Tab-separated table of C-alpha atoms in Angstrom:
chain	number	residue	atom	x	y	z
X	308	UNK	CA	-82.033	-3.430	-95.319
X	309	UNK	CA	-78.607	-4.556	-94.117
X	310	UNK	CA	-77.580	-0.890	-93.630
X	311	UNK	CA	-80.644	-0.442	-91.428
X	312	UNK	CA	-79.757	-3.500	-89.322
X	313	UNK	CA	-76.174	-2.282	-89.021
X	314	UNK	CA	-77.393	1.136	-87.886
X	315	UNK	CA	-79.857	-0.402	-85.432
X	316	UNK	CA	-77.162	-2.770	-84.168
X	317	UNK	CA	-74.752	0.116	-83.727
X	318	UNK	CA	-77.379	2.111	-81.874
X	319	UNK	CA	-78.174	-0.895	-79.713
X	320	UNK	CA	-74.497	-1.277	-78.818
X	321	UNK	CA	-74.303	2.409	-77.979
X	322	UNK	CA	-77.406	2.070	-75.813
X	323	UNK	CA	-75.978	-0.949	-74.026
X	324	UNK	CA	-72.673	0.859	-73.492
X	325	UNK	CA	-74.555	3.879	-72.110
X	326	UNK	CA	-76.544	1.658	-69.738
X	327	UNK	CA	-73.382	-0.081	-68.513
X	328	UNK	CA	-71.624	3.245	-68.023
X	329	UNK	CA	-74.596	4.669	-66.124
X	330	UNK	CA	-74.796	1.514	-64.017
X	331	UNK	CA	-71.099	1.780	-63.134
X	332	UNK	CA	-71.481	5.450	-62.259
X	333	UNK	CA	-74.487	4.703	-60.061
X	334	UNK	CA	-72.578	1.886	-58.374
X	335	UNK	CA	-69.661	4.233	-57.638
X	336	UNK	CA	-72.081	6.901	-56.402
X	337	UNK	CA	-73.783	4.390	-54.112
X	338	UNK	CA	-70.438	3.446	-52.591
X	339	UNK	CA	-69.517	7.069	-52.183
X	340	UNK	CA	-72.895	7.820	-50.683
X	341	UNK	CA	-72.562	4.853	-48.316
X	342	UNK	CA	-69.107	6.082	-47.295
X	343	UNK	CA	-70.437	9.597	-46.792
X	344	UNK	CA	-73.320	8.212	-44.734
X	345	UNK	CA	-70.856	6.317	-42.552
X	346	UNK	CA	-68.737	9.451	-42.135
X	347	UNK	CA	-71.844	11.452	-41.180
X	348	UNK	CA	-72.874	8.765	-38.693
X	349	UNK	CA	-69.415	8.811	-37.100
X	350	UNK	CA	-69.430	12.619	-36.988
X	351	UNK	CA	-72.789	12.524	-35.184
X	352	UNK	CA	-71.427	9.984	-32.686
X	353	UNK	CA	-68.312	12.102	-32.070
X	354	UNK	CA	-70.439	15.225	-31.543
X	355	UNK	CA	-72.844	13.295	-29.328
X	356	UNK	CA	-69.973	12.023	-27.214
X	357	UNK	CA	-68.610	15.535	-26.755
X	358	UNK	CA	-71.999	17.035	-25.845
X	359	UNK	CA	-73.046	14.187	-23.535
X	360	UNK	CA	-69.700	14.528	-21.777
X	361	UNK	CA	-70.012	18.294	-21.471
X	362	UNK	CA	-73.697	18.680	-20.581
X	363	UNK	CA	-74.955	15.217	-19.624
X	364	UNK	CA	-77.383	13.016	-21.500
X	365	UNK	CA	-80.617	14.549	-20.193
X	366	UNK	CA	-79.522	18.111	-20.935
X	367	UNK	CA	-78.481	17.282	-24.494
X	368	UNK	CA	-81.204	17.378	-27.129
X	369	UNK	CA	-81.175	15.842	-30.579
X	370	UNK	CA	-81.677	19.346	-31.988
X	371	UNK	CA	-78.581	20.471	-30.077
X	372	UNK	CA	-76.586	17.530	-31.395
X	373	UNK	CA	-77.751	18.280	-34.942
X	374	UNK	CA	-76.793	21.946	-34.631
X	375	UNK	CA	-73.385	21.159	-33.135
X	376	UNK	CA	-72.713	18.505	-35.794
X	377	UNK	CA	-73.867	20.785	-38.605
X	378	UNK	CA	-76.489	18.283	-39.783
X	379	UNK	CA	-80.268	18.183	-39.796
X	380	UNK	CA	-82.339	16.321	-37.228
X	381	UNK	CA	-83.425	14.188	-40.173
X	382	UNK	CA	-79.813	13.088	-40.629
X	383	UNK	CA	-79.715	12.026	-36.996
X	384	UNK	CA	-82.991	10.126	-37.326
X	385	UNK	CA	-81.687	8.464	-40.475
X	386	UNK	CA	-78.923	6.858	-38.421
X	387	UNK	CA	-80.474	6.646	-34.943
X	388	UNK	CA	-84.007	6.061	-33.714
X	389	UNK	CA	-83.619	8.247	-30.606
X	390	UNK	CA	-81.189	9.559	-28.010
X	391	UNK	CA	-80.980	6.157	-26.317
X	392	UNK	CA	-79.776	4.600	-29.561
X	393	UNK	CA	-77.133	7.320	-29.838
X	394	UNK	CA	-76.048	6.531	-26.276
X	395	UNK	CA	-75.874	2.830	-27.168
X	396	UNK	CA	-73.684	3.644	-30.177
X	397	UNK	CA	-71.084	5.368	-28.023
X	398	UNK	CA	-71.274	2.593	-25.434
X	399	UNK	CA	-70.603	0.060	-28.189
X	400	UNK	CA	-67.312	1.835	-28.891
X	401	UNK	CA	-66.078	1.037	-25.394
X	402	UNK	CA	-67.363	-2.538	-25.475
X	403	UNK	CA	-65.560	-3.155	-28.759
X	404	UNK	CA	-62.231	-1.938	-27.360
X	405	UNK	CA	-62.512	-4.147	-24.297
X	406	UNK	CA	-63.760	-7.211	-26.175
X	407	UNK	CA	-60.971	-6.982	-28.746
X	408	UNK	CA	-58.298	-6.630	-26.064
X	409	UNK	CA	-59.748	-9.441	-23.962
X	410	UNK	CA	-59.958	-11.801	-26.958
X	411	UNK	CA	-56.356	-11.044	-27.869
X	412	UNK	CA	-55.100	-11.788	-24.345
X	413	UNK	CA	-57.237	-14.902	-23.941
X	414	UNK	CA	-55.633	-16.235	-27.120
X	415	UNK	CA	-52.140	-15.337	-25.863
X	416	UNK	CA	-52.638	-16.782	-22.371
X	417	UNK	CA	-55.349	-19.460	-22.595
X	418	UNK	CA	-54.137	-21.225	-19.454
X	419	UNK	CA	-53.724	-18.162	-17.265
X	420	UNK	CA	-57.071	-16.412	-16.704
X	421	UNK	CA	-55.626	-14.364	-13.831
X	422	UNK	CA	-53.024	-12.868	-16.139
X	423	UNK	CA	-55.736	-12.036	-18.676
X	424	UNK	CA	-57.901	-10.427	-15.985
X	425	UNK	CA	-54.950	-8.458	-14.610
X	426	UNK	CA	-53.936	-7.188	-18.059
X	427	UNK	CA	-57.534	-6.290	-18.889
X	428	UNK	CA	-57.904	-4.235	-15.709
X	429	UNK	CA	-54.574	-2.493	-16.319
X	430	UNK	CA	-55.641	-1.789	-19.905
X	431	UNK	CA	-58.925	-0.253	-18.741
X	432	UNK	CA	-57.138	1.937	-16.181
X	433	UNK	CA	-54.604	3.057	-18.784
X	434	UNK	CA	-57.396	3.881	-21.207
X	435	UNK	CA	-58.933	6.082	-18.548
X	436	UNK	CA	-55.762	8.150	-18.358
X	437	UNK	CA	-54.667	8.098	-22.008
X	438	UNK	CA	-57.754	7.784	-24.212
X	439	UNK	CA	-60.012	10.849	-24.215
X	440	UNK	CA	-62.853	9.002	-25.923
X	441	UNK	CA	-62.803	6.170	-23.372
X	442	UNK	CA	-62.648	8.610	-20.453
X	443	UNK	CA	-65.607	10.542	-21.858
X	444	UNK	CA	-67.645	7.367	-22.304
X	445	UNK	CA	-66.948	6.283	-18.718
X	446	UNK	CA	-67.728	9.770	-17.394
X	447	UNK	CA	-71.031	9.812	-19.276
X	448	UNK	CA	-72.005	6.313	-18.207
X	449	UNK	CA	-71.179	6.687	-14.524
X	450	UNK	CA	-71.757	10.391	-13.867
X	451	UNK	CA	-73.741	12.096	-16.614
X	452	UNK	CA	-76.594	9.808	-17.517
X	453	UNK	CA	-79.881	9.518	-15.704
X	454	UNK	CA	-81.271	6.127	-16.665
X	455	UNK	CA	-84.950	7.075	-16.764
X	456	UNK	CA	-87.555	7.322	-19.505
X	457	UNK	CA	-86.127	6.449	-22.905
X	458	UNK	CA	-82.789	5.633	-21.265
X	459	UNK	CA	-84.241	2.908	-19.022
X	460	UNK	CA	-83.752	0.115	-21.605
X	461	UNK	CA	-80.092	1.143	-21.864
X	462	UNK	CA	-79.803	0.865	-18.098
X	463	UNK	CA	-81.318	-2.603	-18.159
X	464	UNK	CA	-78.928	-3.661	-20.922
X	465	UNK	CA	-75.931	-2.320	-18.956
X	466	UNK	CA	-77.152	-4.048	-15.813
X	467	UNK	CA	-77.384	-7.366	-17.676
X	468	UNK	CA	-73.886	-6.767	-19.077
X	469	UNK	CA	-72.502	-6.066	-15.607
X	470	UNK	CA	-73.999	-9.289	-14.254
X	471	UNK	CA	-72.523	-11.157	-17.206
X	472	UNK	CA	-69.115	-9.605	-16.460
X	473	UNK	CA	-69.402	-10.615	-12.803
X	474	UNK	CA	-70.120	-14.177	-13.911
X	475	UNK	CA	-67.106	-14.076	-16.238
X	476	UNK	CA	-64.877	-12.874	-13.404
X	477	UNK	CA	-66.189	-15.608	-11.128
X	478	UNK	CA	-65.624	-18.214	-13.867
X	479	UNK	CA	-62.074	-16.942	-14.402
X	480	UNK	CA	-61.322	-17.138	-10.689
X	481	UNK	CA	-62.769	-20.658	-10.475
X	482	UNK	CA	-60.750	-21.683	-13.527
X	483	UNK	CA	-57.633	-20.237	-11.891
X	484	UNK	CA	-58.259	-22.268	-8.757
X	485	UNK	CA	-58.719	-25.432	-10.860
X	486	UNK	CA	-55.395	-24.714	-12.574
X	487	UNK	CA	-53.714	-24.270	-9.202
X	488	UNK	CA	-53.034	-20.581	-9.752
X	489	UNK	CA	-53.166	-18.381	-6.669
X	490	UNK	CA	-56.292	-16.155	-6.735
């Protein structure tokens, strides 16, 4: 009887070890799969950016993006609901760059909003000449996107952002005047 319990105990330990090993492998696979999914998403965004820049948003189809990216349309729909969401993803890239730079300079020069504004504008102009991705995003947004149909919500979001930026500029100028800085 004790030999039977020892055998059953040994088998139970082996089973537990197998379950733990399988669990660890699945965990590693999930991370790898998540990383691969992120890489695929970024590849789709990069391809989308290139095609939107080359052909315009309206003339670029999701099937064309899928073919150019070497993925299925299902892969695109896994990451993005529609073309407008793809457009928003590339727009977010530009917003992130600007927001990060602005936050950094506001921290460096909290009492000089004019200096922050000046540096931000210079940074944006430099990006236009030195950063291909930024230049493509600006070209798409201002010259190669018709904000109609499914793109109309993106237009409304951009419009709200522009008004917010205008308010921020006005606040910065008013703050500068309060600090006695020449506008």
